[in-house]
Amino acid sequence: MKNELILLKLGGSLITDKLKPFTLREDVLKRLCTEIRDARQEKNMALIIGHGGGSFPHTSATKYQTQKGYVNKDSKKGLSVVCNDAAKLNRLVVEELISAGENAISVQPSACCITNKGKITDWSLNNIKKTIKDGYIPVPYGDAVLDKSNGCCIVSTEEILGYLSKELGAKRIILAGKVDGVLDSKGNLIDEINHKNFKEVKKHIHGSDAADVTGGMITKVEEMLSLANNGIESIIINGLKPGLVKNALLGKKVRGTVIRK
Ligand SMILES: Nc1ncnc2c1ncn2[C@@H]1O[C@H](COP(=O)(O)OP(=O)(O)O)[C@@H](O)[C@H]1O
Ligand SMILES: [Mg+2]
């Protein structure tokens, strides 16, 4: 790939109000899309933007226990409902990116992935590769998908971006949420997490402060740490602070928690 490929996640906690079902933070999403466009105008970069589901699919995913698989007679209905709820937010994100001037194309994970125990095993990427090569921004998202062992599961945006980074050879993942990064018990920012200090900092890291069926901060950090073994560096930043996403995309040093080997 000619330009550096960057993977950006817009957290569900950032673009929605996770405490109110189906509530978009429209002003935040608008600003983020503008920052993304401005960064790409300043510097050539290939980009995949993934986003979390926030208060769109998390409510139905919790109701139908989709993460646990086919657990009862309503599980298949649950899968359909969760996919539909996740797609509703995706349409809004893609629409806002287009309004900002970016040629964004929705990628529906439930239509292209199969997982085994929550890990993606099957996903042919020819379409995404060509989409990027032709200058578009693919926009996948946390979704409900079919799972070989359990029937169904929720695949997190982190799992999706992790799979894509390994398969496409990306070296940088930016995770934007509503907190400054990983904080210790006193609320101070932990600048870096690596294999050496993880055991120590782990005791400060918990799930989410809202409905998040994919594990919140601790799962996020564990997944990024496992990607670090493949030479992939990630940073968790606060997307509510104007300019941070833009500067992170441009490769500038920004406040946040870096996760590296
Ligand atoms: N040590 C920690 N530092 C920062 N946030 C933490 C920590 N432990 C738990 N959290 C919670 O994890 C959340 C981030 O995870 P999550 O809600 O899944 O975000 P997203 O929707 O962006 O994936 C934070 O907003 C915070 O509520
Ligand atoms: Mg999450």
CSV table of C-alpha atoms and ligand atoms in Angstrom, one decimal:
chain,number,residue,atom,x,y,z
A,1,MET,CA,0.0,0.0,0.0
A,2,LYS,CA,1.4,3.4,-1.0
A,3,ASN,CA,0.3,5.5,2.0
A,4,GLU,CA,0.4,4.5,5.6
A,5,LEU,CA,-2.8,2.6,6.6
A,6,ILE,CA,-4.3,3.9,9.8
A,7,LEU,CA,-7.2,2.3,11.7
A,8,LEU,CA,-9.4,4.7,13.7
A,9,LYS,CA,-12.1,3.7,16.1
A,10,LEU,CA,-14.8,6.1,17.1
A,11,GLY,CA,-16.0,4.6,20.4
A,12,GLY,CA,-19.6,4.0,21.1
A,13,SER,CA,-19.0,5.9,24.3
A,14,LEU,CA,-17.9,8.9,22.2
A,15,ILE,CA,-20.4,9.2,19.4
A,16,THR,CA,-23.5,8.1,21.4
A,17,ASP,CA,-24.8,8.7,24.9
A,18,LYS,CA,-24.5,5.2,26.2
A,19,LEU,CA,-27.0,5.8,28.9
A,20,LYS,CA,-29.8,6.7,26.6
A,21,PRO,CA,-31.0,4.2,23.9
A,22,PHE,CA,-30.5,5.3,20.3
A,23,THR,CA,-29.0,8.7,21.3
A,24,LEU,CA,-26.4,10.1,18.9
A,25,ARG,CA,-24.0,12.8,20.0
A,26,GLU,CA,-24.6,14.6,16.7
A,27,ASP,CA,-22.4,17.6,17.4
A,28,VAL,CA,-19.5,15.4,18.4
A,29,LEU,CA,-19.8,13.1,15.3
A,30,LYS,CA,-20.0,16.2,13.1
A,31,ARG,CA,-16.8,17.7,14.5
A,32,LEU,CA,-15.0,14.3,14.4
A,33,CYS,CA,-15.8,13.9,10.7
A,34,THR,CA,-14.5,17.4,10.0
A,35,GLU,CA,-11.3,16.6,11.9
A,36,ILE,CA,-10.9,13.4,9.8
A,37,ARG,CA,-11.4,15.3,6.5
A,38,ASP,CA,-9.0,18.1,7.6
A,39,ALA,CA,-6.3,15.6,8.5
A,40,ARG,CA,-6.7,13.8,5.2
A,41,GLN,CA,-6.4,17.1,3.3
A,42,GLU,CA,-3.2,17.9,5.2
A,43,LYS,CA,-1.6,14.5,4.6
A,44,ASN,CA,-2.2,11.5,2.3
A,45,MET,CA,-3.3,8.5,4.4
A,46,ALA,CA,-5.3,5.4,3.8
A,47,LEU,CA,-7.9,5.0,6.5
A,48,ILE,CA,-10.4,2.6,7.9
A,49,ILE,CA,-12.8,4.0,10.4
A,50,GLY,CA,-14.5,1.5,12.7
A,51,HIS,CA,-17.1,2.5,15.2
A,52,GLY,CA,-18.7,1.1,18.3
A,53,GLY,CA,-22.4,0.6,18.7
A,54,GLY,CA,-22.9,2.6,21.9
A,55,SER,CA,-26.5,2.9,22.9
A,56,PHE,CA,-27.8,1.7,19.5
A,57,PRO,CA,-27.2,-2.1,19.6
A,58,HIS,CA,-26.0,-2.5,23.2
A,59,THR,CA,-29.6,-2.4,24.6
A,60,SER,CA,-30.9,-5.2,22.3
A,61,ALA,CA,-27.6,-7.2,22.6
A,62,THR,CA,-28.1,-7.2,26.4
A,63,LYS,CA,-31.8,-8.1,26.1
A,64,TYR,CA,-31.2,-11.1,23.8
A,65,GLN,CA,-27.8,-12.1,25.3
A,66,THR,CA,-26.4,-12.2,21.8
A,67,GLN,CA,-22.9,-12.4,23.2
A,68,LYS,CA,-23.7,-15.8,24.7
A,69,GLY,CA,-24.8,-17.4,21.5
A,70,TYR,CA,-28.0,-19.2,20.8
A,71,VAL,CA,-29.3,-19.4,24.3
A,72,ASN,CA,-33.1,-19.6,23.8
A,73,LYS,CA,-35.8,-19.6,21.2
A,74,ASP,CA,-35.5,-15.8,20.7
A,75,SER,CA,-31.8,-15.8,19.9
A,76,LYS,CA,-32.1,-15.7,16.2
A,77,LYS,CA,-34.6,-12.9,16.3
A,78,GLY,CA,-32.1,-11.2,18.6
A,79,LEU,CA,-29.4,-11.5,16.1
A,80,SER,CA,-31.5,-9.8,13.4
A,81,VAL,CA,-32.6,-7.0,15.8
A,82,VAL,CA,-29.0,-6.3,17.0
A,83,CYS,CA,-27.7,-6.3,13.4
A,84,ASN,CA,-30.4,-3.8,12.5
A,85,ASP,CA,-29.8,-1.6,15.5
A,86,ALA,CA,-26.0,-1.6,14.8
A,87,ALA,CA,-26.6,-0.7,11.2
A,88,LYS,CA,-28.8,2.3,12.1
A,89,LEU,CA,-25.8,4.0,13.8
A,90,ASN,CA,-23.5,3.0,10.9
A,91,ARG,CA,-25.8,4.8,8.4
A,92,LEU,CA,-25.6,8.0,10.5
A,93,VAL,CA,-21.7,7.8,10.7
A,94,VAL,CA,-21.3,7.1,7.0
A,95,GLU,CA,-23.8,9.9,6.2
A,96,GLU,CA,-21.9,12.4,8.3
A,97,LEU,CA,-18.6,11.4,6.7
A,98,ILE,CA,-20.0,12.0,3.3
A,99,SER,CA,-21.4,15.4,4.4
A,100,ALA,CA,-17.9,16.3,5.5
A,101,GLY,CA,-16.6,15.4,2.0
A,102,GLU,CA,-15.2,11.9,2.6
A,103,ASN,CA,-16.1,9.0,0.3
A,104,ALA,CA,-17.1,6.6,3.0
A,105,ILE,CA,-18.6,3.2,2.3
A,106,SER,CA,-20.3,1.0,4.9
A,107,VAL,CA,-18.9,-2.4,5.6
A,108,GLN,CA,-21.4,-4.7,7.3
A,109,PRO,CA,-19.5,-7.3,9.4
A,110,SER,CA,-22.6,-9.5,9.8
A,111,ALA,CA,-22.7,-9.9,6.1
A,112,CYS,CA,-19.0,-10.8,5.6
A,113,CYS,CA,-17.5,-12.3,8.8
A,114,ILE,CA,-17.8,-15.6,10.6
A,115,THR,CA,-16.3,-16.0,14.1
A,116,ASN,CA,-15.4,-18.9,16.3
A,117,LYS,CA,-15.9,-18.1,20.0
A,118,GLY,CA,-15.9,-14.4,19.2
A,119,LYS,CA,-12.7,-14.4,17.2
A,120,ILE,CA,-13.0,-13.7,13.4
A,121,THR,CA,-12.0,-16.8,11.4
A,122,ASP,CA,-13.5,-16.1,8.0
A,123,TRP,CA,-13.4,-12.8,6.2
A,124,SER,CA,-12.3,-12.3,2.6
A,125,LEU,CA,-10.8,-8.9,2.3
A,126,ASN,CA,-10.5,-8.4,-1.5
A,127,ASN,CA,-13.4,-5.9,-1.5
A,128,ILE,CA,-11.9,-3.8,1.4
A,129,LYS,CA,-8.4,-3.8,-0.2
A,130,LYS,CA,-9.8,-2.4,-3.5
A,131,THR,CA,-12.0,0.0,-1.6
A,132,ILE,CA,-8.9,1.4,0.1
A,133,LYS,CA,-6.8,1.4,-3.0
A,134,ASP,CA,-9.4,3.4,-4.8
A,135,GLY,CA,-9.3,6.0,-2.1
A,136,TYR,CA,-12.5,5.3,-0.2
A,137,ILE,CA,-12.9,5.0,3.6
A,138,PRO,CA,-14.4,1.6,4.6
A,139,VAL,CA,-16.5,1.9,7.7
A,140,PRO,CA,-17.1,-1.3,9.6
A,141,TYR,CA,-18.6,-1.5,13.0
A,142,GLY,CA,-19.2,-3.6,16.1
A,143,ASP,CA,-22.0,-6.0,15.0
A,144,ALA,CA,-23.7,-9.3,15.8
A,145,VAL,CA,-22.3,-12.1,13.6
A,146,LEU,CA,-22.7,-15.9,13.2
A,147,ASP,CA,-20.3,-18.0,15.3
A,148,LYS,CA,-19.2,-21.5,14.5
A,149,SER,CA,-19.3,-22.7,18.1
A,150,ASN,CA,-22.0,-20.7,19.8
A,151,GLY,CA,-24.4,-19.8,17.0
A,152,CYS,CA,-23.9,-16.1,17.3
A,153,CYS,CA,-21.8,-13.5,19.1
A,154,ILE,CA,-21.0,-9.8,19.2
A,155,VAL,CA,-17.9,-8.9,17.4
A,156,SER,CA,-16.3,-5.8,18.9
A,157,THR,CA,-14.8,-3.0,16.8
A,158,GLU,CA,-11.5,-3.8,18.5
A,159,GLU,CA,-11.7,-7.4,17.2
A,160,ILE,CA,-12.6,-6.1,13.8
A,161,LEU,CA,-9.8,-3.6,13.6
A,162,GLY,CA,-7.3,-6.1,15.1
A,163,TYR,CA,-8.1,-8.6,12.4
A,164,LEU,CA,-7.9,-6.0,9.7
A,165,SER,CA,-4.6,-4.6,11.0
A,166,LYS,CA,-3.0,-8.0,11.0
A,167,GLU,CA,-4.4,-9.0,7.6
A,168,LEU,CA,-3.7,-5.6,5.9
A,169,GLY,CA,-0.4,-4.9,7.6
A,170,ALA,CA,-1.4,-1.7,9.4
A,171,LYS,CA,0.9,-0.6,12.2
A,172,ARG,CA,-1.2,2.1,13.9
A,173,ILE,CA,-4.6,2.0,15.6
A,174,ILE,CA,-6.2,5.0,17.2
A,175,LEU,CA,-9.0,4.4,19.7
A,176,ALA,CA,-11.0,7.5,20.5
A,177,GLY,CA,-13.4,7.4,23.5
A,178,LYS,CA,-14.7,9.8,26.1
A,179,VAL,CA,-11.9,9.4,28.6
A,180,ASP,CA,-8.3,10.7,28.3
A,181,GLY,CA,-6.9,7.2,28.1
A,182,VAL,CA,-6.4,4.6,30.7
A,183,LEU,CA,-6.5,6.2,34.2
A,184,ASP,CA,-5.1,4.9,37.4
A,185,SER,CA,-7.3,4.7,40.6
A,186,LYS,CA,-6.5,8.3,41.4
A,187,GLY,CA,-7.6,9.4,38.0
A,188,ASN,CA,-4.1,10.1,36.6
A,189,LEU,CA,-3.4,9.2,33.0
A,190,ILE,CA,-1.2,6.1,32.4
A,191,ASP,CA,1.0,7.2,29.5
A,192,GLU,CA,2.1,3.8,28.3
A,193,ILE,CA,1.0,0.2,28.8
A,194,ASN,CA,3.3,-2.6,27.8
A,195,HIS,CA,3.9,-6.3,28.7
A,196,LYS,CA,6.2,-5.2,31.5
A,197,ASN,CA,3.8,-2.9,33.4
A,198,PHE,CA,0.5,-4.6,32.5
A,199,LYS,CA,0.3,-6.8,35.5
A,200,GLU,CA,0.7,-3.7,37.7
A,201,VAL,CA,-1.7,-1.4,35.9
A,202,LYS,CA,-4.3,-4.1,35.3
A,203,LYS,CA,-5.7,-3.6,38.8
A,204,HIS,CA,-6.8,0.0,37.8
A,205,ILE,CA,-8.7,-1.1,34.7
A,206,HIS,CA,-12.3,-2.2,34.7
A,207,GLY,CA,-15.2,-2.7,32.2
A,208,SER,CA,-17.4,0.1,31.1
A,209,ASP,CA,-19.4,2.6,33.1
A,210,ALA,CA,-22.4,1.8,30.8
A,211,ALA,CA,-23.9,-1.1,28.9
A,212,ASP,CA,-21.0,-2.6,26.9
A,213,VAL,CA,-21.4,-6.2,26.1
A,214,THR,CA,-17.8,-6.5,24.7
A,215,GLY,CA,-16.0,-5.8,28.0
A,216,GLY,CA,-15.2,-2.1,28.2
A,217,MET,CA,-11.7,-0.8,28.9
A,218,ILE,CA,-10.1,-4.0,30.2
A,219,THR,CA,-10.9,-6.0,27.1
A,220,LYS,CA,-9.8,-3.1,24.9
A,221,VAL,CA,-6.4,-2.9,26.6
A,222,GLU,CA,-5.9,-6.7,26.5
A,223,GLU,CA,-6.7,-6.9,22.8
A,224,MET,CA,-4.4,-4.0,21.9
A,225,LEU,CA,-1.6,-5.6,24.0
A,226,SER,CA,-2.0,-8.8,22.1
A,227,LEU,CA,-1.7,-6.9,18.8
A,228,ALA,CA,1.4,-5.2,20.1
A,229,ASN,CA,3.1,-8.6,19.7
A,230,ASN,CA,2.6,-8.2,15.9
A,231,GLY,CA,4.3,-4.8,15.9
A,232,ILE,CA,1.0,-2.8,16.0
A,233,GLU,CA,1.0,0.3,18.2
A,234,SER,CA,-2.2,1.7,19.5
A,235,ILE,CA,-3.2,4.8,21.4
A,236,ILE,CA,-6.4,5.4,23.4
A,237,ILE,CA,-7.4,9.1,23.3
A,238,ASN,CA,-10.2,11.4,24.3
A,239,GLY,CA,-12.3,12.3,21.2
A,240,LEU,CA,-14.4,14.8,23.2
A,241,LYS,CA,-11.3,17.1,23.2
A,242,PRO,CA,-11.3,19.0,19.9
A,243,GLY,CA,-8.3,18.4,17.7
A,244,LEU,CA,-7.0,15.2,19.3
A,245,VAL,CA,-8.3,12.9,16.6
A,246,LYS,CA,-7.0,15.1,13.9
A,247,ASN,CA,-3.5,15.4,15.5
A,248,ALA,CA,-3.4,11.7,16.2
A,249,LEU,CA,-4.2,10.9,12.6
A,250,LEU,CA,-1.4,13.3,11.5
A,251,GLY,CA,1.0,11.3,13.7
A,252,LYS,CA,1.6,14.2,16.2
A,253,LYS,CA,2.2,13.5,19.8
A,254,VAL,CA,-1.1,13.7,21.7
A,255,ARG,CA,-2.3,13.1,25.2
A,256,GLY,CA,-3.4,9.5,25.7
A,257,THR,CA,-2.3,6.0,26.6
A,258,VAL,CA,0.0,4.3,24.1
A,259,ILE,CA,0.0,0.5,24.1
A,260,ARG,CA,3.1,-1.1,22.7
A,261,LYS,CA,5.2,-4.2,23.1
B,1,LIG,N1,-8.8,2.5,34.3
B,1,LIG,C1,-9.7,3.1,33.5
B,1,LIG,N2,-9.4,4.2,32.8
B,1,LIG,C2,-10.3,4.8,31.9
B,1,LIG,N3,-11.6,4.3,31.7
B,1,LIG,C3,-11.9,3.1,32.3
B,1,LIG,C4,-11.0,2.5,33.2
B,1,LIG,N4,-11.7,1.4,33.7
B,1,LIG,C5,-12.9,1.4,33.2
B,1,LIG,N5,-13.1,2.4,32.3
B,1,LIG,C6,-14.3,2.7,31.6
B,1,LIG,O1,-14.2,2.1,30.3
B,1,LIG,C7,-14.8,3.0,29.4
B,1,LIG,C8,-14.3,2.7,28.0
B,1,LIG,O2,-14.7,1.5,27.5
B,1,LIG,P1,-16.1,1.4,26.6
B,1,LIG,O3,-17.2,1.9,27.4
B,1,LIG,O4,-16.2,0.0,26.1
B,1,LIG,O5,-15.7,2.5,25.5
B,1,LIG,P2,-16.1,2.4,24.0
B,1,LIG,O6,-17.6,2.6,23.9
B,1,LIG,O7,-15.4,3.6,23.4
B,1,LIG,O8,-15.7,1.1,23.4
B,1,LIG,C9,-14.5,4.3,29.9
B,1,LIG,O9,-15.4,5.3,29.3
B,1,LIG,C10,-14.7,4.1,31.4
B,1,LIG,O10,-16.1,4.2,31.7
B,2,MG,MG,-16.4,-0.8,24.2
